[in-house]
């Protein structure tokens, strides 16, 4: 026998020994088969003969997040159908894509019909992140151009479905765009977002984006992602259709036309045009220095008011209030106001609040600029009496021509396409004709007359846009220019400058009521226009909307 090693002869320490270890030399007993009475070691163990058969390990799902064993991407099991059934939706190609996408956006995800045939670039389908990026870029151009939140969501949804991405949920706020795509119920969603940091008023670019979305939504036209990106890059690189000097001249003609609407003559026309052009150049100077838009509006409102006060101090026999009112017409944010009220009426309350807050800031900027000039004018002895200009002379033919000129120049300031200028000019003439017939001839309140005229603007603008499968903004925004509450705004500011706060607040409240009447009338006219269109929906052709009772 060999001697054991020194390490084996050395006694183990307490740290190396466990209380549950067997002592050296003790051999564990061999397990023996015993009877049934001694085999049960726990009261929770199953008796012999009552074993439950277990499924194979391969069939176990293992986790609530794992793929079900009955799931197949190609042969999916039939979905659950409620007892009342799911209404059949007929998405005809004859209906505009705006209405088709809006109809599906107002449906639950489970009730939306399958997407049309996708534009495949290869057998694997399009790259989801690139499709979502293209969708966000298109939505950014639309939102930056002043389009309503619901129309932006409809366009984003149309782009995703055109490339076969179902289960997409776009979300639009005032400064943030996001979209989420979930391939299936067992896959993780893909979400992308984009921030809108700059807004540019260019309706020519807006129309080009609508044409791109229309082409993408056409199942007979296969546009690859590269082609869509190329067209989007061309839209960004294209210059505005009108140069800077044309915009400045248009702002002057707009102010002159507005002064004619409130009773001005040729001298007032020239003075108002000169003040508006000076204000436009001053605003451009402030923009070049990087000042916010609030100060740009403040600076642009001062030259027309200064010219009106100077004419009064020089004892020139002109209506100074008409000069100042004409200058205000070129600054009132009618486009942002209509978009804000439209978002609120369609359920986008966060975006609507942000837009209306922006309108309030612009309006306060105008108020500050005009009040500064009027205050110093009153201190210098300028006789500015609002009662002397309340009796506006009725010159229907001249005022209709002035309203059409105002709409024409407003369209140029909005950078509209030349093909839409004539239509919006005629629409503006119709709006003023209806307003004049109801207010002057029919002696109806100005708020009701404005609402009806704005409703016709929205109706005709929506029908024209659907006829050309384009946005309705180029046909409605410039046409509401003659209806903007420029005179009520000026009279309110003048009363406040003369320390007549009560009368000033009454006039400003009237101006706010007229502005709301314009916005609500345009939106109501747009909704009424859909009654004459073939809009997809349920079996009865009804367009779905939110249904609420007593505020719940």
Coordinates of C-alpha atoms in Angstrom, one line a residue:
X1 CA 0.0 0.0 0.0
X2 CA 1.1 3.5 -0.7
X3 CA 1.2 6.2 1.8
X4 CA -1.4 8.9 1.4
X5 CA -0.3 12.4 0.4
X6 CA 0.4 15.1 2.9
X7 CA -2.6 17.0 1.6
X8 CA -4.9 14.1 2.3
X9 CA -3.5 13.5 5.8
X10 CA -4.1 17.2 6.7
X11 CA -7.3 17.8 8.7
X12 CA -9.9 20.0 7.0
X13 CA -10.8 23.3 8.5
X14 CA -14.3 24.3 9.7
X15 CA -14.8 26.5 6.6
X16 CA -14.3 23.5 4.3
X17 CA -16.8 21.4 6.2
X18 CA -20.6 21.8 5.9
X19 CA -23.2 20.9 8.4
X20 CA -25.2 19.0 5.7
X21 CA -22.2 17.0 4.3
X22 CA -21.8 13.3 5.2
X23 CA -19.1 12.4 7.6
X24 CA -16.1 10.4 6.3
X25 CA -16.7 6.7 6.2
X26 CA -20.5 6.8 6.1
X27 CA -21.9 5.2 3.0
X28 CA -25.3 6.4 1.9
X29 CA -28.0 3.7 2.0
X30 CA -29.2 2.2 -1.3
X31 CA -32.8 3.2 -2.0
X32 CA -35.1 0.2 -1.7
X33 CA -38.5 -0.4 -3.2
X34 CA -41.1 -0.1 -0.6
X35 CA -44.9 -0.5 -0.5
X36 CA -47.4 2.2 -1.3
X37 CA -47.9 3.3 2.2
X38 CA -44.2 4.4 2.6
X39 CA -43.7 5.8 -0.9
X40 CA -45.7 9.0 -0.3
X41 CA -43.3 11.6 1.1
X42 CA -45.6 14.7 0.9
X43 CA -49.3 15.4 1.3
X44 CA -49.2 17.4 -1.9
X45 CA -47.8 14.6 -4.1
X46 CA -50.1 12.9 -6.5
X47 CA -50.9 9.2 -5.6
X48 CA -49.6 6.6 -8.0
X49 CA -52.0 6.0 -10.9
X50 CA -53.3 9.6 -11.1
X51 CA -50.6 11.2 -13.2
X52 CA -51.8 13.9 -15.6
X53 CA -50.5 13.5 -19.1
X54 CA -48.1 16.3 -20.0
X55 CA -47.9 17.8 -23.6
X56 CA -44.6 17.4 -25.4
X57 CA -42.0 20.1 -24.6
X58 CA -42.0 21.2 -28.3
X59 CA -45.7 22.2 -28.1
X60 CA -45.4 24.4 -25.0
X61 CA -45.6 28.2 -25.7
X62 CA -43.4 28.9 -22.8
X63 CA -44.2 32.6 -22.4
X64 CA -47.2 35.0 -22.9
X65 CA -45.0 36.9 -25.4
X66 CA -43.9 33.9 -27.5
X67 CA -45.5 33.1 -30.9
X68 CA -48.7 30.9 -30.5
X69 CA -48.2 27.4 -31.8
X70 CA -51.3 27.9 -34.1
X71 CA -50.0 31.2 -35.6
X72 CA -48.9 31.3 -39.2
X73 CA -48.1 34.4 -41.2
X74 CA -49.5 32.9 -44.4
X75 CA -52.3 30.9 -42.9
X76 CA -53.5 33.0 -40.0
X77 CA -56.5 31.7 -38.0
X78 CA -59.8 33.5 -38.5
X79 CA -60.2 36.6 -36.4
X80 CA -62.9 37.0 -33.8
X81 CA -66.1 38.6 -35.2
X82 CA -68.5 40.4 -32.8
X83 CA -72.1 39.2 -32.7
X84 CA -73.3 42.4 -34.4
X85 CA -70.9 41.9 -37.2
X86 CA -68.5 44.3 -38.9
X87 CA -69.9 46.8 -41.4
X88 CA -68.8 46.3 -45.0
X89 CA -66.7 49.2 -46.3
X90 CA -66.5 49.8 -50.0
X91 CA -63.5 51.9 -50.9
X92 CA -64.1 52.9 -54.5
X93 CA -61.4 54.3 -56.7
X94 CA -63.8 57.1 -57.8
X95 CA -63.7 58.7 -54.4
X96 CA -60.8 61.0 -53.6
X97 CA -58.0 59.6 -51.5
X98 CA -58.6 62.2 -48.8
X99 CA -62.1 60.9 -48.1
X100 CA -61.0 57.2 -48.3
X101 CA -58.2 57.7 -45.9
X102 CA -60.2 59.8 -43.6
X103 CA -62.9 57.1 -43.5
X104 CA -60.4 54.4 -42.5
X105 CA -58.7 56.6 -39.9
X106 CA -62.1 57.0 -38.1
X107 CA -62.5 53.2 -38.0
X108 CA -61.0 50.8 -35.3
X109 CA -57.9 49.1 -36.5
X110 CA -59.6 45.7 -36.6
X111 CA -62.4 46.9 -38.9
X112 CA -60.2 48.5 -41.5
X113 CA -60.1 46.7 -44.9
X114 CA -57.0 45.2 -46.2
X115 CA -54.6 47.6 -48.0
X116 CA -54.5 47.8 -51.8
X117 CA -51.8 46.0 -53.8
X118 CA -48.4 47.3 -52.6
X119 CA -45.7 48.8 -54.9
X120 CA -43.1 46.1 -54.3
X121 CA -39.5 46.8 -55.1
X122 CA -38.5 43.2 -54.6
X123 CA -40.1 40.0 -53.3
X124 CA -39.3 41.0 -49.7
X125 CA -41.4 44.1 -49.9
X126 CA -40.4 47.7 -49.0
X127 CA -38.1 48.7 -46.2
X128 CA -40.4 49.7 -43.3
X129 CA -38.1 52.4 -41.8
X130 CA -37.7 54.1 -45.2
X131 CA -41.4 54.1 -45.8
X132 CA -42.1 55.6 -42.4
X133 CA -39.4 58.3 -43.1
X134 CA -41.0 59.2 -46.4
X135 CA -44.3 59.4 -44.7
X136 CA -43.0 61.7 -42.1
X137 CA -41.3 64.0 -44.6
X138 CA -44.5 64.3 -46.6
X139 CA -46.5 65.1 -43.4
X140 CA -43.9 67.7 -42.4
X141 CA -44.4 69.6 -45.7
X142 CA -48.1 69.5 -45.4
X143 CA -48.2 70.6 -41.7
X144 CA -45.6 73.3 -42.3
X145 CA -47.7 74.6 -45.2
X146 CA -50.8 75.2 -43.0
X147 CA -52.8 72.0 -43.8
X148 CA -55.2 70.8 -41.1
X149 CA -54.2 68.0 -38.8
X150 CA -56.8 65.6 -40.1
X151 CA -55.8 66.0 -43.7
X152 CA -52.1 65.5 -42.7
X153 CA -53.0 62.3 -41.0
X154 CA -55.0 61.1 -44.0
X155 CA -52.1 61.8 -46.3
X156 CA -49.6 60.0 -44.0
X157 CA -52.0 57.0 -43.8
X158 CA -52.4 57.0 -47.6
X159 CA -48.6 56.8 -48.1
X160 CA -48.2 53.9 -45.7
X161 CA -51.0 51.9 -47.3
X162 CA -49.8 52.6 -50.8
X163 CA -46.7 50.6 -49.9
X164 CA -48.6 47.8 -48.2
X165 CA -48.0 48.8 -44.5
X166 CA -51.2 47.9 -42.7
X167 CA -51.8 48.6 -39.0
X168 CA -50.3 52.1 -39.2
X169 CA -51.3 54.9 -36.7
X170 CA -50.2 58.4 -37.6
X171 CA -50.3 61.1 -34.9
X172 CA -50.1 64.8 -35.6
X173 CA -49.6 67.7 -33.2
X174 CA -48.6 71.3 -33.8
X175 CA -44.9 70.7 -33.8
X176 CA -44.5 66.9 -33.8
X177 CA -45.3 64.1 -36.2
X178 CA -45.1 60.5 -35.3
X179 CA -46.3 57.2 -36.9
X180 CA -46.3 53.7 -35.6
X181 CA -46.5 50.5 -37.6
X182 CA -47.1 47.1 -36.0
X183 CA -46.6 44.2 -38.5
X184 CA -48.7 41.7 -36.5
X185 CA -50.1 41.2 -33.0
X186 CA -47.0 39.2 -32.0
X187 CA -44.3 41.6 -33.4
X188 CA -42.9 44.7 -31.9
X189 CA -44.2 48.0 -33.3
X190 CA -41.9 50.3 -35.3
X191 CA -42.3 54.0 -34.4
X192 CA -40.7 57.1 -36.0
X193 CA -41.2 60.8 -35.3
X194 CA -40.2 64.1 -36.8
X195 CA -40.3 67.7 -35.5
X196 CA -41.6 70.6 -37.5
X197 CA -39.4 73.6 -36.7
X198 CA -40.1 76.0 -39.5
X199 CA -43.3 76.9 -41.3
X200 CA -43.3 78.3 -44.8
X201 CA -46.4 79.5 -46.6
X202 CA -46.1 78.1 -50.1
X203 CA -49.3 76.6 -51.6
X204 CA -47.5 75.7 -54.8
X205 CA -45.4 73.2 -52.8
X206 CA -48.5 72.1 -51.0
X207 CA -50.2 71.3 -54.3
X208 CA -47.1 69.3 -55.5
X209 CA -47.2 67.2 -52.3
X210 CA -50.9 66.5 -52.8
X211 CA -50.1 65.3 -56.4
X212 CA -47.4 63.0 -55.1
X213 CA -49.8 61.5 -52.5
X214 CA -52.5 61.1 -55.2
X215 CA -50.0 59.3 -57.5
X216 CA -48.9 57.0 -54.6
X217 CA -52.5 56.2 -53.8
X218 CA -53.3 55.2 -57.3
X219 CA -53.0 51.3 -57.4
X220 CA -52.4 51.5 -61.2
X221 CA -49.3 53.6 -60.7
X222 CA -46.2 51.9 -59.2
X223 CA -43.9 54.6 -57.8
X224 CA -40.7 53.3 -56.1
X225 CA -39.3 54.8 -52.9
X226 CA -36.4 56.2 -54.9
X227 CA -38.8 58.0 -57.3
X228 CA -40.9 59.3 -54.4
X229 CA -37.7 60.6 -52.6
X230 CA -36.6 62.3 -55.8
X231 CA -39.9 64.1 -56.3
X232 CA -39.8 65.2 -52.7
X233 CA -36.3 66.6 -53.1
X234 CA -37.4 68.5 -56.2
X235 CA -40.2 70.1 -54.2
X236 CA -37.8 71.3 -51.5
X237 CA -35.3 72.7 -54.1
X238 CA -37.9 74.5 -56.2
X239 CA -38.0 78.3 -55.8
X240 CA -41.2 80.2 -54.9
X241 CA -43.2 81.0 -58.0
X242 CA -43.2 84.8 -57.3
X243 CA -40.1 87.0 -56.5
X244 CA -39.9 89.2 -53.4
X245 CA -40.8 92.4 -55.2
X246 CA -44.0 90.9 -56.5
X247 CA -44.9 89.9 -52.9
X248 CA -44.3 93.4 -51.7
X249 CA -46.4 94.9 -54.5
X250 CA -49.1 92.4 -53.8
X251 CA -49.2 93.4 -50.1
X252 CA -49.7 97.0 -51.2
X253 CA -52.4 96.3 -53.6
X254 CA -54.2 94.1 -51.0
X255 CA -54.2 97.0 -48.5
X256 CA -55.4 99.4 -51.2
X257 CA -58.2 97.1 -52.2
X258 CA -59.2 96.6 -48.5
X259 CA -59.3 100.4 -48.0
X260 CA -61.8 100.6 -50.9
X261 CA -64.0 98.1 -49.2
X262 CA -64.4 100.3 -46.2
X263 CA -65.1 103.5 -48.0
X264 CA -61.8 104.8 -49.2
X265 CA -61.0 106.7 -52.5
X266 CA -58.0 106.9 -54.8
X267 CA -55.9 108.9 -52.3
X268 CA -56.7 106.4 -49.6
X269 CA -55.8 103.6 -51.9
X270 CA -52.4 105.0 -52.6
X271 CA -51.7 105.8 -49.0
X272 CA -52.8 102.4 -47.7
X273 CA -50.7 100.6 -50.4
X274 CA -47.6 102.7 -49.5
X275 CA -48.0 101.9 -45.8
X276 CA -48.4 98.2 -46.4
X277 CA -45.4 98.0 -48.7
X278 CA -43.3 99.8 -46.1
X279 CA -44.5 97.5 -43.4
X280 CA -43.7 94.5 -45.6
X281 CA -40.2 95.6 -46.2
X282 CA -39.7 96.4 -42.5
X283 CA -41.0 92.9 -41.6
X284 CA -38.5 91.4 -44.1
X285 CA -35.7 93.3 -42.4
X286 CA -36.7 92.0 -39.0
X287 CA -36.9 88.5 -40.3
X288 CA -33.4 88.8 -41.8
X289 CA -32.1 89.8 -38.4
X290 CA -33.6 86.7 -36.8
X291 CA -36.4 88.3 -34.8
X292 CA -39.4 86.2 -34.0
X293 CA -42.7 86.6 -35.9
X294 CA -44.3 88.5 -33.0
X295 CA -41.9 91.5 -33.6
X296 CA -42.3 91.1 -37.3
X297 CA -46.0 91.7 -37.1
X298 CA -45.5 94.6 -34.6
X299 CA -43.1 96.3 -37.0
X300 CA -45.3 95.7 -40.1
X301 CA -48.4 97.2 -38.3
X302 CA -46.7 100.5 -37.6
X303 CA -46.1 102.1 -41.0
X304 CA -49.9 102.0 -42.1
X305 CA -50.9 103.5 -38.8
X306 CA -48.2 106.1 -39.0
X307 CA -49.3 107.2 -42.5
X308 CA -52.9 107.5 -41.4
X309 CA -52.0 109.6 -38.3
X310 CA -49.7 111.8 -40.4
X311 CA -52.4 112.5 -43.0
X312 CA -54.7 113.5 -40.1
X313 CA -52.1 115.8 -38.5
X314 CA -51.5 117.4 -42.0
X315 CA -55.3 118.2 -42.3
X316 CA -55.6 116.2 -45.5
X317 CA -59.2 115.5 -46.4
X318 CA -59.0 111.7 -46.4
X319 CA -60.4 108.9 -44.3
X320 CA -57.4 108.1 -42.2
X321 CA -59.2 105.2 -40.6
X322 CA -59.6 103.5 -44.0
X323 CA -55.8 103.8 -44.5
X324 CA -55.1 102.1 -41.2
X325 CA -57.8 99.5 -41.8
X326 CA -56.4 98.6 -45.2
X327 CA -53.0 98.0 -43.7
X328 CA -54.5 95.7 -41.1
X329 CA -56.1 93.5 -43.7
X330 CA -52.7 92.5 -45.0
X331 CA -51.6 91.4 -41.5
X332 CA -54.6 89.6 -40.0
X333 CA -53.7 85.8 -39.7
X334 CA -56.8 84.5 -41.3
X335 CA -55.1 81.3 -42.6
X336 CA -53.9 80.2 -39.2
X337 CA -57.3 81.1 -37.6
X338 CA -59.2 78.9 -40.1
X339 CA -56.8 76.0 -39.6
X340 CA -57.0 76.3 -35.8
X341 CA -60.8 76.3 -35.7
X342 CA -60.9 73.4 -38.2
X343 CA -58.6 71.3 -36.0
X344 CA -60.8 72.0 -33.0
X345 CA -64.0 71.1 -34.9
X346 CA -62.5 67.8 -36.1
X347 CA -61.3 66.7 -32.7
X348 CA -57.6 67.7 -32.7
X349 CA -57.8 69.9 -29.6
X350 CA -54.1 70.0 -28.7
X351 CA -53.2 71.2 -32.2
X352 CA -56.2 73.6 -32.3
X353 CA -55.1 75.1 -29.0
X354 CA -51.6 75.6 -30.3
X355 CA -52.7 77.2 -33.5
X356 CA -55.2 79.5 -31.8
X357 CA -52.4 80.5 -29.3
X358 CA -50.2 81.4 -32.3
X359 CA -53.0 83.5 -33.7
X360 CA -53.4 85.3 -30.4
X361 CA -49.7 86.1 -30.3
X362 CA -49.8 87.5 -33.9
X363 CA -52.9 89.5 -33.0
X364 CA -51.3 90.9 -29.9
X365 CA -48.2 91.9 -32.0
X366 CA -50.5 93.8 -34.4
X367 CA -52.3 95.5 -31.5
X368 CA -49.0 96.6 -29.9
X369 CA -47.7 98.1 -33.2
X370 CA -50.9 100.0 -33.9
X371 CA -51.5 101.1 -30.4
X372 CA -48.1 102.6 -30.1
X373 CA -48.7 104.8 -33.2
X374 CA -52.3 105.7 -32.2
X375 CA -51.3 106.6 -28.7
X376 CA -48.6 109.1 -29.8
X377 CA -50.9 110.3 -32.6
X378 CA -53.7 111.1 -30.0
X379 CA -51.1 112.8 -27.8
X380 CA -50.0 115.0 -30.7
X381 CA -53.6 116.1 -31.3
X382 CA -54.7 113.9 -34.2
X383 CA -58.5 113.9 -34.5
X384 CA -59.2 110.2 -35.1
X385 CA -62.9 109.7 -34.7
X386 CA -64.3 106.2 -35.5
X387 CA -67.9 107.4 -35.7
X388 CA -67.1 109.5 -38.8
X389 CA -66.3 106.3 -40.8
X390 CA -69.0 104.0 -39.7
X391 CA -71.3 105.0 -42.5
X392 CA -69.6 103.1 -45.4
X393 CA -70.9 104.2 -48.7
X394 CA -72.6 101.4 -50.8
X395 CA -70.7 101.0 -54.0
X396 CA -71.5 97.4 -55.0
X397 CA -69.6 97.2 -58.4
X398 CA -66.5 99.0 -57.1
X399 CA -66.5 96.9 -53.9
X400 CA -66.9 93.6 -55.8
X401 CA -64.0 94.6 -58.0
X402 CA -61.9 95.5 -54.9
X403 CA -62.8 92.2 -53.2
X404 CA -61.6 90.3 -56.3
X405 CA -58.4 92.3 -56.3
X406 CA -57.9 91.6 -52.6
X407 CA -58.4 87.8 -53.2
X408 CA -56.0 87.9 -56.2
X409 CA -53.2 89.6 -54.3
X410 CA -53.8 87.4 -51.2
X411 CA -53.3 84.3 -53.5
X412 CA -50.0 85.7 -54.7
X413 CA -48.9 86.3 -51.1
X414 CA -49.7 82.6 -50.4
X415 CA -47.5 81.5 -53.3
X416 CA -50.3 79.8 -55.1
X417 CA -50.1 78.2 -58.5
X418 CA -51.1 80.4 -61.4
X419 CA -53.8 77.9 -62.4
X420 CA -55.7 78.4 -59.1
X421 CA -55.5 82.2 -59.0
X422 CA -58.5 82.8 -61.2
X423 CA -60.7 80.3 -59.3
X424 CA -59.9 81.8 -55.9
X425 CA -60.4 85.4 -57.3
X426 CA -63.9 84.5 -58.5
X427 CA -64.6 82.8 -55.2
X428 CA -63.7 85.9 -53.3
X429 CA -66.0 88.0 -55.4
X430 CA -68.8 85.6 -54.7
X431 CA -68.1 85.8 -51.0
X432 CA -68.3 89.6 -50.9
X433 CA -71.4 89.7 -53.1
X434 CA -73.2 87.4 -50.7
X435 CA -72.0 89.3 -47.7
X436 CA -73.0 92.7 -49.2
X437 CA -76.5 91.4 -50.3
X438 CA -77.2 90.1 -46.8
X439 CA -75.7 92.8 -44.7
X440 CA -76.3 96.0 -46.7
X441 CA -79.4 95.1 -48.7
X442 CA -81.0 92.6 -46.3
X443 CA -79.9 94.4 -43.2
X444 CA -78.8 91.1 -41.6
X445 CA -76.2 91.1 -38.8
X446 CA -72.6 91.1 -40.0
X447 CA -71.8 88.0 -38.1
X448 CA -74.5 85.9 -39.8
X449 CA -73.7 87.4 -43.2
X450 CA -70.1 86.6 -42.7
X451 CA -70.8 83.0 -41.7
X452 CA -73.0 82.4 -44.7
X453 CA -70.5 84.0 -47.1
X454 CA -67.7 81.9 -45.6
X455 CA -69.8 78.8 -45.8
X456 CA -70.1 79.3 -49.6
X457 CA -66.4 79.9 -49.8
X458 CA -65.8 76.5 -48.0
X459 CA -68.4 74.8 -50.2
X460 CA -67.0 76.0 -53.5
X461 CA -63.4 75.5 -52.4
X462 CA -64.0 72.0 -51.3
X463 CA -65.8 71.1 -54.6
X464 CA -63.0 72.6 -56.7
X465 CA -60.3 70.8 -54.7
X466 CA -62.1 67.5 -55.1
X467 CA -62.5 68.0 -58.8
X468 CA -58.7 68.4 -59.1
X469 CA -57.8 65.9 -56.3
X470 CA -55.9 68.7 -54.5
X471 CA -55.9 70.6 -51.2
X472 CA -58.8 72.9 -50.5
X473 CA -56.6 75.6 -48.9
X474 CA -55.6 77.3 -52.2
X475 CA -59.3 77.7 -53.1
X476 CA -60.6 78.9 -49.7
X477 CA -57.9 80.8 -47.8
X478 CA -57.5 83.8 -50.2
X479 CA -61.2 83.9 -50.8
X480 CA -62.0 84.8 -47.2
X481 CA -59.7 87.8 -47.3
X482 CA -62.5 90.3 -48.0
X483 CA -64.4 89.0 -45.0
X484 CA -61.6 89.5 -42.4
X485 CA -62.6 91.9 -39.6
X486 CA -60.1 94.7 -40.3
X487 CA -62.4 97.6 -39.5
X488 CA -63.7 96.2 -36.2
X489 CA -60.1 95.5 -35.1
X490 CA -59.0 99.1 -35.9
X491 CA -62.0 100.7 -34.2
X492 CA -61.4 98.6 -31.1
X493 CA -57.7 99.6 -30.9
X494 CA -58.6 103.3 -31.5
X495 CA -61.1 103.3 -28.7
X496 CA -58.5 101.8 -26.3
X497 CA -55.9 104.4 -27.4
X498 CA -58.4 107.1 -26.6
X499 CA -59.0 105.6 -23.1
X500 CA -62.4 104.3 -24.0
X501 CA -61.8 100.7 -22.9
X502 CA -65.4 99.6 -22.8
X503 CA -66.1 100.6 -26.4
X504 CA -62.8 99.1 -27.5
X505 CA -63.5 95.8 -25.9
X506 CA -66.9 95.7 -27.6
X507 CA -65.3 96.3 -31.0
X508 CA -62.6 93.7 -30.4
X509 CA -65.3 91.2 -29.3
X510 CA -67.1 91.8 -32.5
X511 CA -63.9 91.2 -34.5
X512 CA -63.4 87.9 -32.6
X513 CA -67.0 86.9 -33.4
X514 CA -66.5 87.7 -37.1
X515 CA -63.3 85.7 -37.1
X516 CA -65.0 82.7 -35.6
X517 CA -67.9 83.0 -38.0
X518 CA -65.4 82.9 -40.9
X519 CA -63.6 79.8 -39.6
X520 CA -66.8 77.9 -38.7
X521 CA -68.5 78.9 -41.9
X522 CA -65.5 77.6 -44.0
X523 CA -65.4 74.3 -42.1
X524 CA -69.2 73.9 -42.3
X525 CA -69.2 74.5 -46.0
X526 CA -66.5 71.9 -46.4
X527 CA -68.6 69.4 -44.5
X528 CA -71.7 70.2 -46.5
X529 CA -69.8 69.7 -49.7
X530 CA -69.2 66.0 -48.8
X531 CA -73.0 65.5 -49.0
X532 CA -72.7 65.9 -52.7
X533 CA -69.7 63.6 -53.1
X534 CA -69.5 59.9 -53.2
X535 CA -67.8 59.3 -49.9
X536 CA -66.9 55.7 -48.8
X537 CA -68.3 54.5 -45.5
X538 CA -70.8 52.0 -44.2
X539 CA -73.6 50.3 -46.1
X540 CA -75.6 53.5 -46.1
X541 CA -72.7 55.6 -47.2
X542 CA -72.5 57.6 -44.0
X543 CA -69.2 59.0 -43.0
X544 CA -68.2 58.0 -39.5
X545 CA -67.4 60.6 -36.9
X546 CA -67.1 60.7 -33.1
X547 CA -70.5 60.2 -31.4
X548 CA -71.0 61.8 -28.0
X549 CA -74.0 62.4 -25.7
X550 CA -74.1 65.0 -23.0
X551 CA -70.3 65.6 -23.2
X552 CA -69.4 61.9 -22.5

